[in-house]
mmCIF file of C-alpha atoms in Angstrom:
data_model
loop_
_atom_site.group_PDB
_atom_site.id
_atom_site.type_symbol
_atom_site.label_atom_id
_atom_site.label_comp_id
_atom_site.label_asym_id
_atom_site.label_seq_id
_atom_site.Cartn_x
_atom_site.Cartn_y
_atom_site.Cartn_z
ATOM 1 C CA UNK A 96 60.193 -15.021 27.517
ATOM 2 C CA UNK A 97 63.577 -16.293 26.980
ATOM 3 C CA UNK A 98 65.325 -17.556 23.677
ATOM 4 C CA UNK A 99 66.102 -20.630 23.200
ATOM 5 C CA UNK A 100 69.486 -21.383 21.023
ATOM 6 C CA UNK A 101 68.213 -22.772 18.293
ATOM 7 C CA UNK A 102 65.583 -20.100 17.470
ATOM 8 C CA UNK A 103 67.991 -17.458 17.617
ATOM 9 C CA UNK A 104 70.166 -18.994 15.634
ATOM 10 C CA UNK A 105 67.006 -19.555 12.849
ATOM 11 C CA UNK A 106 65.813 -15.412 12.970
ATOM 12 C CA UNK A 107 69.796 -14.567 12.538
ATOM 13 C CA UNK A 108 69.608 -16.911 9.488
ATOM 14 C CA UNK A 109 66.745 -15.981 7.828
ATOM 15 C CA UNK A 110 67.836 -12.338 8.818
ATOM 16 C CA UNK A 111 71.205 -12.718 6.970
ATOM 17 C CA UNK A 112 71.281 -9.889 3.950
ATOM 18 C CA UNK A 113 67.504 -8.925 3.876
ATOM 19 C CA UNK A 114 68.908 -5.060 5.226
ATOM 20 C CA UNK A 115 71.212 -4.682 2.571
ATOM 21 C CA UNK A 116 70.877 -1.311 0.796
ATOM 22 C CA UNK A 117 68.101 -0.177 3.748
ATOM 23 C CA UNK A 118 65.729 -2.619 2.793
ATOM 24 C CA UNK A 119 64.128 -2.777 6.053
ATOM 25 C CA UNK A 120 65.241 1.462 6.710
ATOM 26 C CA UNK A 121 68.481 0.062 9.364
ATOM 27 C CA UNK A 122 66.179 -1.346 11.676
ATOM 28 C CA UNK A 123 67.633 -4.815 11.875
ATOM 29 C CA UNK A 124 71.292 -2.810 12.466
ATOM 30 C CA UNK A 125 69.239 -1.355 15.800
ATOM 31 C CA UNK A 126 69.068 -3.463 18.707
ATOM 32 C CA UNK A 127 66.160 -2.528 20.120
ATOM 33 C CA UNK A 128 64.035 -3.752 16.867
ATOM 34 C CA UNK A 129 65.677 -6.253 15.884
ATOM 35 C CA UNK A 130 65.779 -7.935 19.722
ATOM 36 C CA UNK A 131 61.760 -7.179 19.604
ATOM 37 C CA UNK A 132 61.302 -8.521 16.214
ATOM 38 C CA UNK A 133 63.370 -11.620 17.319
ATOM 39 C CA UNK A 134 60.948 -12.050 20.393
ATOM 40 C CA UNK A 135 57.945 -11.728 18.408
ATOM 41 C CA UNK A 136 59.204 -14.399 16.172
ATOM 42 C CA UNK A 137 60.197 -17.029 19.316
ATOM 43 C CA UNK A 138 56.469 -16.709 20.666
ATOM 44 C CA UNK A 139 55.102 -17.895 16.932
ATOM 45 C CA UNK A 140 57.548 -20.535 17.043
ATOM 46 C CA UNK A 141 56.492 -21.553 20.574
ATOM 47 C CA UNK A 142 53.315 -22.944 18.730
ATOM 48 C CA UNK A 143 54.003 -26.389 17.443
ATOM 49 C CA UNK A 144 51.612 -25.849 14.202
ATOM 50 C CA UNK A 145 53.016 -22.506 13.093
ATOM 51 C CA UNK A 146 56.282 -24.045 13.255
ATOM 52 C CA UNK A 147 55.418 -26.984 11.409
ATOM 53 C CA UNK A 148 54.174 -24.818 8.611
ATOM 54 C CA UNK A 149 57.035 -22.418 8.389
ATOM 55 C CA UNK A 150 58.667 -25.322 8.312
ATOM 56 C CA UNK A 151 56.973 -26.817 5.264
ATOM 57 C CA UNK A 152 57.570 -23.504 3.700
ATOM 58 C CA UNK A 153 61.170 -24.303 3.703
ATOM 59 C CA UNK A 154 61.629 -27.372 2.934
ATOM 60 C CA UNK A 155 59.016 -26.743 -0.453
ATOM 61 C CA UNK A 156 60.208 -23.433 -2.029
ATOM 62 C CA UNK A 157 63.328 -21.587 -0.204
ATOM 63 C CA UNK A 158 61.981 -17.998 -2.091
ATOM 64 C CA UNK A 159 58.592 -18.348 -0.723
ATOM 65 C CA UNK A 160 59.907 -19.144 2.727
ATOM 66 C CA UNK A 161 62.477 -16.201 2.449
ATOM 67 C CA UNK A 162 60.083 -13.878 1.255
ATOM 68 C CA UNK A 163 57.226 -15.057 3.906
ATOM 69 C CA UNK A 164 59.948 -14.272 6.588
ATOM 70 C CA UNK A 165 60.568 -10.864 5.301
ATOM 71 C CA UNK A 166 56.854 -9.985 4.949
ATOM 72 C CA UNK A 167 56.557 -11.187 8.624
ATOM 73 C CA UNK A 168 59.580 -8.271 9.454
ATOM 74 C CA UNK A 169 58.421 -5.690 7.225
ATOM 75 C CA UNK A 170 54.488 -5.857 8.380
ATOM 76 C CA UNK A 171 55.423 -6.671 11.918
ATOM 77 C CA UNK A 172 57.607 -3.059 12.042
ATOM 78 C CA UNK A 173 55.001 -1.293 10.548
ATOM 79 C CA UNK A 174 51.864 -2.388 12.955
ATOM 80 C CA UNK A 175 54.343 -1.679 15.915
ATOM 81 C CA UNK A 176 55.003 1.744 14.558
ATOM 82 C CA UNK A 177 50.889 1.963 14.076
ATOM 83 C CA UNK A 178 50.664 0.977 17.944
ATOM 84 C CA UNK A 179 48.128 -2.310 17.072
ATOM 85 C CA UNK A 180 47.186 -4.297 20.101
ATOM 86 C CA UNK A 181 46.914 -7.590 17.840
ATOM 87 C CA UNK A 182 50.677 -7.651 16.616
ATOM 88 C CA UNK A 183 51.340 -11.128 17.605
ATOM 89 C CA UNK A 184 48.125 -12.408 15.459
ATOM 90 C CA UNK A 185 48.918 -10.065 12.639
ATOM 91 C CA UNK A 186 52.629 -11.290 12.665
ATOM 92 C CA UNK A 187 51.322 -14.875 12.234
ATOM 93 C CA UNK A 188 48.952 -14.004 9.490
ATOM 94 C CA UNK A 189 52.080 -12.414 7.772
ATOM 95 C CA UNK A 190 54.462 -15.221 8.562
ATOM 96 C CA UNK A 191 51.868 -17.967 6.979
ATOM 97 C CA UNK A 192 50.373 -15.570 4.479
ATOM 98 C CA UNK A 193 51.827 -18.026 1.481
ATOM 99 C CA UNK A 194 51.020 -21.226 3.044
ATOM 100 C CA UNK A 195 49.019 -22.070 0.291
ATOM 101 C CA UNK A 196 52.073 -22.108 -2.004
ATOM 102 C CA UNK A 197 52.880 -25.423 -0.731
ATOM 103 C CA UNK A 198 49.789 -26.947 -2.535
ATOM 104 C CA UNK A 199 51.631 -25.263 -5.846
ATOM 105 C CA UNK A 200 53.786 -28.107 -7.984
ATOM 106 C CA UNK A 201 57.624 -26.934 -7.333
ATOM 107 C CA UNK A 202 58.367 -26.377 -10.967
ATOM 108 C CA UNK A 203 55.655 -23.830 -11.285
ATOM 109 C CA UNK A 204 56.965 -21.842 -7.998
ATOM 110 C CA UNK A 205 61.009 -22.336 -9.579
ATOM 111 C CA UNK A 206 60.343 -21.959 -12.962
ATOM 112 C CA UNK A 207 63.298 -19.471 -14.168
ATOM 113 C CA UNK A 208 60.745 -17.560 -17.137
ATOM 114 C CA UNK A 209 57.554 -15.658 -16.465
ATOM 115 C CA UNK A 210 54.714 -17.788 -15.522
ATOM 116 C CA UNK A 211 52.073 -18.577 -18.805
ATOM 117 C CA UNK A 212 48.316 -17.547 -18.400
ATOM 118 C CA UNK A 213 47.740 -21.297 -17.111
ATOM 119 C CA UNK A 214 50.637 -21.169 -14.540
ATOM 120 C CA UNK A 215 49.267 -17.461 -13.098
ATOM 121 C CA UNK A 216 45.757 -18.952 -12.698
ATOM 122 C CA UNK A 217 47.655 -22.326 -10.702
ATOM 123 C CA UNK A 218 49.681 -19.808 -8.911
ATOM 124 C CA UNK A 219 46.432 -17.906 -7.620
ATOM 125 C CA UNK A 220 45.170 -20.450 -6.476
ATOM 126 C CA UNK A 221 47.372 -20.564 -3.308
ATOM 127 C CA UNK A 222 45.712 -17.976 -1.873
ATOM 128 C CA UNK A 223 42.289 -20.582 -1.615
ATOM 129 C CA UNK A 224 45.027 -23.861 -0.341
ATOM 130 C CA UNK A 225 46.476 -21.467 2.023
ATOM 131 C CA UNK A 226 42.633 -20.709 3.809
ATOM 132 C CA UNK A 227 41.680 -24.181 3.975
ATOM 133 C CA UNK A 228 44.951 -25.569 5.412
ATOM 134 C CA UNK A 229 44.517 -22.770 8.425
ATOM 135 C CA UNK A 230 40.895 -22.933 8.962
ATOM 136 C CA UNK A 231 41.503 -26.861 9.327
ATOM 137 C CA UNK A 232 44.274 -25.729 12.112
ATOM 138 C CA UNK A 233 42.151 -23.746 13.955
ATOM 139 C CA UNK A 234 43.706 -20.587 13.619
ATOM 140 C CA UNK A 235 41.797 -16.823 13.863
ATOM 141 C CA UNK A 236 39.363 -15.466 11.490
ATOM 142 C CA UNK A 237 41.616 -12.317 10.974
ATOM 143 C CA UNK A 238 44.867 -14.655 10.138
ATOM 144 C CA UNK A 239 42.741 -16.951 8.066
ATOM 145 C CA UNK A 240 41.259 -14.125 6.156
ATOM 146 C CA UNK A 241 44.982 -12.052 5.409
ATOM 147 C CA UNK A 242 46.219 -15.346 3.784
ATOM 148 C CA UNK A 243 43.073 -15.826 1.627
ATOM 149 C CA UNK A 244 42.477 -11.648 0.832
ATOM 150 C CA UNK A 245 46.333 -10.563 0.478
ATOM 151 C CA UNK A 246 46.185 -10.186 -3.285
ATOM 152 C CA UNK A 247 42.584 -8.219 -2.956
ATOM 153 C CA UNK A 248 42.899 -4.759 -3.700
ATOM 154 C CA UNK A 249 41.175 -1.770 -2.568
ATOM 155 C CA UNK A 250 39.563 -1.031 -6.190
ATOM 156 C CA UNK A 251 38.544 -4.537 -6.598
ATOM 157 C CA UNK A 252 41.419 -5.636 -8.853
ATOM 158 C CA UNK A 253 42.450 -7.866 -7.032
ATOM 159 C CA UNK A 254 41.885 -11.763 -6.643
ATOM 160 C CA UNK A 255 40.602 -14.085 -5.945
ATOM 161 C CA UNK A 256 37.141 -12.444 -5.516
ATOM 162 C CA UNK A 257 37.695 -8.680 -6.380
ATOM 163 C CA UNK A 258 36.511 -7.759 -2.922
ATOM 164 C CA UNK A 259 35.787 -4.051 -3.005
ATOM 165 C CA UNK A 260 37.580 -1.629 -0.520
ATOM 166 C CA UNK A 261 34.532 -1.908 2.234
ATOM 167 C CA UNK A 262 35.731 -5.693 2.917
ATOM 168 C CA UNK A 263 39.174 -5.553 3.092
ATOM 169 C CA UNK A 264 40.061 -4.998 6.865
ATOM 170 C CA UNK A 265 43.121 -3.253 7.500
ATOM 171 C CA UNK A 266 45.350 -6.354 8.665
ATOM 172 C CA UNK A 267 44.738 -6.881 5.222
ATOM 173 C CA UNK A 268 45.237 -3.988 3.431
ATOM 174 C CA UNK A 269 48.416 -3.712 5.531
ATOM 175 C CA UNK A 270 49.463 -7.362 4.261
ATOM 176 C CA UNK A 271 49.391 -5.964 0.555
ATOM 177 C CA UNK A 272 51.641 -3.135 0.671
ATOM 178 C CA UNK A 273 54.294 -5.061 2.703
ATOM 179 C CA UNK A 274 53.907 -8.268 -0.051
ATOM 180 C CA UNK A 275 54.010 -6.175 -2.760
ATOM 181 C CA UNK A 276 57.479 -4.648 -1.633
ATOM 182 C CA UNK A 277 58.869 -7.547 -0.462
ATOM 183 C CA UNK A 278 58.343 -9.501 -3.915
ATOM 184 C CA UNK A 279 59.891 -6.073 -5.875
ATOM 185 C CA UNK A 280 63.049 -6.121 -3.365
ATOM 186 C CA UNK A 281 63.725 -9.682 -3.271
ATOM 187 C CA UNK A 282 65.199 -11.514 -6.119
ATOM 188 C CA UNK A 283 62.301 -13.900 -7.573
ATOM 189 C CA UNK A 284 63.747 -16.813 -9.421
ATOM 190 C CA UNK A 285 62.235 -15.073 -12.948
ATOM 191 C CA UNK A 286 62.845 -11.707 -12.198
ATOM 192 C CA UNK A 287 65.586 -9.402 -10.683
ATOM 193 C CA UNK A 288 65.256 -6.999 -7.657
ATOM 194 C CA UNK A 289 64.488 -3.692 -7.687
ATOM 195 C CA UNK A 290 66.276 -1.089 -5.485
ATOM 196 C CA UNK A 291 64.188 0.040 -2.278
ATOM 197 C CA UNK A 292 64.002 3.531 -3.483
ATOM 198 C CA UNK A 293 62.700 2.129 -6.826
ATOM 199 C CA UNK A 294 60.697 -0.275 -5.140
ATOM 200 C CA UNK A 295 58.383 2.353 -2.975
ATOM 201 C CA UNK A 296 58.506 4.606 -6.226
ATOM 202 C CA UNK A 297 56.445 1.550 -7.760
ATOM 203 C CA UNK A 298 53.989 1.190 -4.499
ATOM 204 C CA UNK A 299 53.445 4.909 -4.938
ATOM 205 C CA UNK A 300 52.425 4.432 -8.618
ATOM 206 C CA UNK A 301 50.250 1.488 -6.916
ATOM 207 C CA UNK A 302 48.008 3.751 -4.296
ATOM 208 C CA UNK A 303 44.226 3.082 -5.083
ATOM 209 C CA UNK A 304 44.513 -0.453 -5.510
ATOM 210 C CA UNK A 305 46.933 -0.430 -2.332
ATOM 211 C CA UNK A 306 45.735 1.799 0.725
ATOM 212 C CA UNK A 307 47.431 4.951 0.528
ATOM 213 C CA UNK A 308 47.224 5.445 4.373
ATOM 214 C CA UNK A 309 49.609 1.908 4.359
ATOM 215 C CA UNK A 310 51.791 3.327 1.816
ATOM 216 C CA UNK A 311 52.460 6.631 3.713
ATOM 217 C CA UNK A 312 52.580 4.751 6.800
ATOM 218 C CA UNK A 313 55.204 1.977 5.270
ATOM 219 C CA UNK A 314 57.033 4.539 3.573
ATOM 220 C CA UNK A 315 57.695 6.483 6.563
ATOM 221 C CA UNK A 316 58.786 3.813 8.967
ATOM 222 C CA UNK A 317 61.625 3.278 5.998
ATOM 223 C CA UNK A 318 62.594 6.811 6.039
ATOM 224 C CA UNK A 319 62.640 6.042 2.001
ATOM 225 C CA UNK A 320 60.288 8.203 -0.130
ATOM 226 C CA UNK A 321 59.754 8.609 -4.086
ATOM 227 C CA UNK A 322 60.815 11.184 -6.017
ATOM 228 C CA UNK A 323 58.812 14.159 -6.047
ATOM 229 C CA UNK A 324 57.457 13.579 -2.885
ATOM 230 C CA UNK A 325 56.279 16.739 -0.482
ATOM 231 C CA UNK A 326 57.787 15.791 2.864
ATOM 232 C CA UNK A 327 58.046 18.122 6.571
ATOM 233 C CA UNK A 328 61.286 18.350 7.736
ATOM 234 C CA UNK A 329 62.596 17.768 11.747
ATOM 235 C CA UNK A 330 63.389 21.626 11.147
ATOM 236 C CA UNK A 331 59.929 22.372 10.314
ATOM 237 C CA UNK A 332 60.750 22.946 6.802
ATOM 238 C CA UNK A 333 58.528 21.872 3.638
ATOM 239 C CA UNK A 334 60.963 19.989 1.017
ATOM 240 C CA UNK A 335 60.640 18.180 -2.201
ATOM 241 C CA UNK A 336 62.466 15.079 -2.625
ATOM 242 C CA UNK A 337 64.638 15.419 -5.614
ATOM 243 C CA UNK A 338 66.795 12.666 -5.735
ATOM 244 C CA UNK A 339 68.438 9.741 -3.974
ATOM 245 C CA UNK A 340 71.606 7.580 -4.256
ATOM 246 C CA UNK A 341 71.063 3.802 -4.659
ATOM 247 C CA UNK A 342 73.208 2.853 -1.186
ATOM 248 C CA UNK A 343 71.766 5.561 0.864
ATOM 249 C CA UNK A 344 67.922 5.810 0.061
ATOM 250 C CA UNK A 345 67.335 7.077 3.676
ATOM 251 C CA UNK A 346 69.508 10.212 3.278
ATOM 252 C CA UNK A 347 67.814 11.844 0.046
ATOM 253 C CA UNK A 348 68.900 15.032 -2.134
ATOM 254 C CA UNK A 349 65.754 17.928 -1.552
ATOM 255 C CA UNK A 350 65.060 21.121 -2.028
ATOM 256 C CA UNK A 351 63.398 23.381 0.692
ATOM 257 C CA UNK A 352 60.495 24.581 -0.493
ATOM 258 C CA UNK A 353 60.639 27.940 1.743
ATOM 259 C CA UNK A 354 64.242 29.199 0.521
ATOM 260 C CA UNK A 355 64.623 26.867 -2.419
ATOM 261 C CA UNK A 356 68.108 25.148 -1.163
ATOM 262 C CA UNK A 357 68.765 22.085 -2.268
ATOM 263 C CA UNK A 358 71.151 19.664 -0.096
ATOM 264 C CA UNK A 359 71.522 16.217 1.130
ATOM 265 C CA UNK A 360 70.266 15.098 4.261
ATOM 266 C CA UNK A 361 73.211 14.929 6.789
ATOM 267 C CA UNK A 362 74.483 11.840 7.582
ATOM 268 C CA UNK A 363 74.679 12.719 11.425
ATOM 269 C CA UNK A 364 70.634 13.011 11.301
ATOM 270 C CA UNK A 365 70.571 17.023 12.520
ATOM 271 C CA UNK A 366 67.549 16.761 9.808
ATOM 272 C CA UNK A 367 66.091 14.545 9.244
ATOM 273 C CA UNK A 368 62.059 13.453 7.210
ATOM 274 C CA UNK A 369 58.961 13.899 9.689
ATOM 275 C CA UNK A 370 56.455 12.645 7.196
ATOM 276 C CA UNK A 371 55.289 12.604 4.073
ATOM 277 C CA UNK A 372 52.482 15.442 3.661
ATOM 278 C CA UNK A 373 51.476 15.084 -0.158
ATOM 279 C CA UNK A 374 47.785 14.405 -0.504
ATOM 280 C CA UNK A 375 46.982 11.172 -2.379
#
């Protein structure tokens, strides 16, 4: 399907700076992603509602529409890497998965302090707005459902129902591990960024109310794993992460667990991490 101008000019936009620091793991520095992720973003905007929405996204609360955008990348890379067959309706569910946050006043969504008990409870209530507005459209049950369960968690934590683990399909539980590391990574207007490395460190801490299968999974198609972490080696080696610097989570300090060395990565990728074999 070709490109039109004007949508490639809107993904390179909303692209600008979200890789910084391996955000995304590099992938938007390789062509071949970031040429399909800009693809799968023209066919959503091919349908006149979806646009519309994103749309209202933007013009209502830039950090919302920023961080809907990278949730849209970040889940999209991660059910390509988990071969779905659905991408395209799972990439819409992510896109639109904080719809709802345009039925949320603008000085509760900007507000520069943490949110009081009263402002939470508004705020949770986008996830309700967001499932009527796209049941009125007409869109699928499994996009509907992602923007209403997103904030459900696997132990029942979560809101706005405390579903239990049995009801959260995996589109879902998918959804939740890709918001939850988008809003650590991204500057929210009342609280700072975290480093990626930090960031999946926290999402590790997480599995149990997140899906650990989605946080191995997510983890992996980063290349950027916690500290402590048991991973297998392209050399068929058993290491330990030990250690990683801030600008180059992807190339992390272990220690072989065979001969006990302990070395950096190498930045020409001769070795590189496999997968992450710790049992959760």
């Amino acid at each position: 399907m070709p490109i039109n101008e004007d949508d490639r000019r809107l993904f390179l936009k909303n692209t600008l700076g979200l890789d910084h620091g391996y955000r995304l793991g590099g992938k938007l520095h390789q062509p071949s992603y970031y040429s399909w992720l800009e693809q799968l973003f023209h066919s959503l905007m091919q349908d006149d509602t979806t646009r519309r929405l994103f749309q209202q996204l933007a013009d209502w609360d830039r950090y919302t529409y920023r961080h809907s955008f990278d949730v849209f990348l970040l889940g999209s890379l991660l059910a390509h890497q988990l071969a779905w067959s659905n991408i395209r309706e799972v990439a819409c569910g992510l896109l639109l998965h904080d719809i709802g946050k345009t039925a949320i006043p603008r000085s509760v969504l900007t507000k520069q302090e943490t949110p009081t008990l009263a402002e939470w409870k508004l705020l949770q209530t986008h996830a309700r707005h967001g499932y009527d507005i796209l049941t009125t459209q007409g869109y699928s049950d499994t996009i509907a459902s992602m923007v209403y369960s997103h904030h459900e968690r696997s132990d029942g934590s979560g809101y706005p129902y405390g579903m239990s683990a049995s009801s959260l399909k995996d589109p879902i539980r998918l959804l939740a591990v890709v918001d939850v590391y988008s809003a650590l990574s991204l500057d929210r207007p009342y609280l700072s960024a975290v480093p990626p490395h930090q960031a999946v460190s926290m999402i590790r801490d997480e599995v149990g109310p997140l899906d650990p299968q989605y946080v191995r999974a997510f983890c992996e198609l980063l290349g950027i794993f916690p500290a402590g972490a048991t991973v297998q080696l392209t050399n068929d080696a058993s290491a330990i992460i030990l250690d990683m610097e801030e600008a180059l989570p992807t190339l992390p300090l272990v220690r072989d667990n065979q001969t006990n060395e302990t070395f950096y990565l190498p930045i020409d990728q001769t070795i590189q991490i496999h997968q992450w074999i710790d049992p959760f």
